[in-house]
Short mmCIF file of C-alpha atoms in Angstrom, two decimals:
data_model
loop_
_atom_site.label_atom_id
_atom_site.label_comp_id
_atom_site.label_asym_id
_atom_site.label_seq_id
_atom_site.Cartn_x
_atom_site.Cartn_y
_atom_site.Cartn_z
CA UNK M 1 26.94 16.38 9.67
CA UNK M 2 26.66 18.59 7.06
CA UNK M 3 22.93 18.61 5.24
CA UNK M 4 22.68 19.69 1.65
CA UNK M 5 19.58 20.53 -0.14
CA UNK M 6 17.96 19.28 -3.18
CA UNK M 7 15.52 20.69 -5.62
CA UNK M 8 13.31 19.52 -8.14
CA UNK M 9 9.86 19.97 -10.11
CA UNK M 10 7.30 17.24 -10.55
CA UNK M 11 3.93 18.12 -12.67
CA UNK M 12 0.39 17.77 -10.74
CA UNK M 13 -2.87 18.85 -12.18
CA UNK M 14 -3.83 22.23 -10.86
CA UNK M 15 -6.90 21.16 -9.68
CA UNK M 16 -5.03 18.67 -7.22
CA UNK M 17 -2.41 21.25 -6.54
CA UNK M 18 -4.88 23.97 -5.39
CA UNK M 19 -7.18 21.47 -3.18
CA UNK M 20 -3.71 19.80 -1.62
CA UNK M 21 -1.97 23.88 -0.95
CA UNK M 22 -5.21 24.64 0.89
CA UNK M 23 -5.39 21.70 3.03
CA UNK M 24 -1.70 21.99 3.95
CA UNK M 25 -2.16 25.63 4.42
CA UNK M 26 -4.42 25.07 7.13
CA UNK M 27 -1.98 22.59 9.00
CA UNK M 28 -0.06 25.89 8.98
CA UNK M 29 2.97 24.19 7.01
CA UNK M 30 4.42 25.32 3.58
CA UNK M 31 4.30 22.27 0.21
CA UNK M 32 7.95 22.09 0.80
CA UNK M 33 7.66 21.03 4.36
CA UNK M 34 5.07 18.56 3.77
CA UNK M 35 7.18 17.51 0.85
CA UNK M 36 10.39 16.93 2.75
CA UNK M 37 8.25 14.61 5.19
CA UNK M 38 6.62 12.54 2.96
CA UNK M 39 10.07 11.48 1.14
CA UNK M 40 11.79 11.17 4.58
CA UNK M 41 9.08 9.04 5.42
CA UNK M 42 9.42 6.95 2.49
CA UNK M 43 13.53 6.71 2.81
CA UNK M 44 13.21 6.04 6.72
CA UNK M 45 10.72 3.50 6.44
CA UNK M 46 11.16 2.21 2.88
CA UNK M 47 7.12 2.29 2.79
CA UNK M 48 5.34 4.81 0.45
CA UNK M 49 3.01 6.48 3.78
CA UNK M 50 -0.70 6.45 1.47
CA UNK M 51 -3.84 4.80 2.41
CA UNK M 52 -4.79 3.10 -0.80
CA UNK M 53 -7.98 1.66 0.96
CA UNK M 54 -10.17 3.61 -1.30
CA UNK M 55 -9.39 1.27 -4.41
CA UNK M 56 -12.00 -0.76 -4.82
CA UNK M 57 -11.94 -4.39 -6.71
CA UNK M 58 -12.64 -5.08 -9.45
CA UNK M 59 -15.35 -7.21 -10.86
CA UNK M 60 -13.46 -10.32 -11.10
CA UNK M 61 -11.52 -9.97 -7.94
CA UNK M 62 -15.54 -9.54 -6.32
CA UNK M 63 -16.31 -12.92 -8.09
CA UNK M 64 -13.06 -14.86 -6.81
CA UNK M 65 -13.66 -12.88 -3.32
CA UNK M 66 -17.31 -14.25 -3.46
CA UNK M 67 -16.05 -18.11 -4.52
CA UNK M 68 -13.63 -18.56 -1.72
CA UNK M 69 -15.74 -17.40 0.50
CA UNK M 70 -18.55 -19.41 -0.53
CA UNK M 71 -16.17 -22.32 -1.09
CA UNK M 72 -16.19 -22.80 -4.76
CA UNK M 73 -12.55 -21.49 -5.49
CA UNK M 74 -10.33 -24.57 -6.71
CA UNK M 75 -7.67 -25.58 -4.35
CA UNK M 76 -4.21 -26.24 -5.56
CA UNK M 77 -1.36 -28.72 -4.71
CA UNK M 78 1.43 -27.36 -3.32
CA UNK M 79 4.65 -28.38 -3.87
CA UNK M 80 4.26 -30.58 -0.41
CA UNK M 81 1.56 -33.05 -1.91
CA UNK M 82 -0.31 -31.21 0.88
CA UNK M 83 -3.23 -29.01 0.37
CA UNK M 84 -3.57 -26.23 3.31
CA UNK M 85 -6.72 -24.34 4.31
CA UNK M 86 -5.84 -22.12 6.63
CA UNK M 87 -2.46 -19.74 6.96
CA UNK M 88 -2.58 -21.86 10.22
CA UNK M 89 -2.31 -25.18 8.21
CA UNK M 90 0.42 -23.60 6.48
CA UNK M 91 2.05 -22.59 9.43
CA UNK M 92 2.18 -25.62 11.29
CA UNK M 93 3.67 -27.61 7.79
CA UNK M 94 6.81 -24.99 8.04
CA UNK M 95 7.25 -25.36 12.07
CA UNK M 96 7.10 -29.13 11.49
CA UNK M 97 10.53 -28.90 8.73
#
C-alpha cells in the first residue's frame, strides 16, 4: 500500500506551543510524531483521545445536580405513560417490548 503524506498549518498560542514542544520533547518524540498519533487516533477510533474532566459545571448544572440528588428535580412522562427512576427501570420497560 502506498502511504502519501499530508501537510498543513493550524495556529496555537505560543505560550501553549512552547509548554506542549517541551513536554513532547522529553517523551523524546518530534510535534509531528505526536501529531500523526493523535489524528490516527481520532480516525481509528472515531473518538477525539482528550480528558475533558477538568471542565467544571456550571452554576446551574450544580443546582439541577444538587435537586436530583436531593429529590426535588421534576419527573417527566415519557412517552410510555410510565415514569422510570432508575436506568434499571428503564431497562426492564425496553426488555419487556
Amino acid at each position: 500500500m502506498s502511504r502519501s503524506n499530508a501537510a498543513f498549518s493550524f495556529r496555537v498560542a505560543e505560550s501553549v506551543k512552547i509548554k506542549a514542544f517541551q513536554v513532547i520533547e522529553e517523551y523524546g518524540l518530534t510535534p509531528s510524531q505526536v501529531l500523526n498519533l493523535f489524528l490516527t487516533e481520532i480516525a481509528n477510533t472515531k473518538t477525539i483521545p482528550v480528558n475533558l474532566s477538568y471542565l467544571k459545571p456550571n452554576k446551574a448544572t450544580l443546582e439541577a445536580i444538587h435537586e436530583v440528588r436531593s429529590g426535588k428535580a421534576e419527573r417527566y412522562n415519557t412517552n410510555t405513560n410510565n415514569f422510570f427512576n432508575t436506568i434499571r427501570e428503564i431497562t426492564e420497560e425496553i426488555n419487556e417490548e
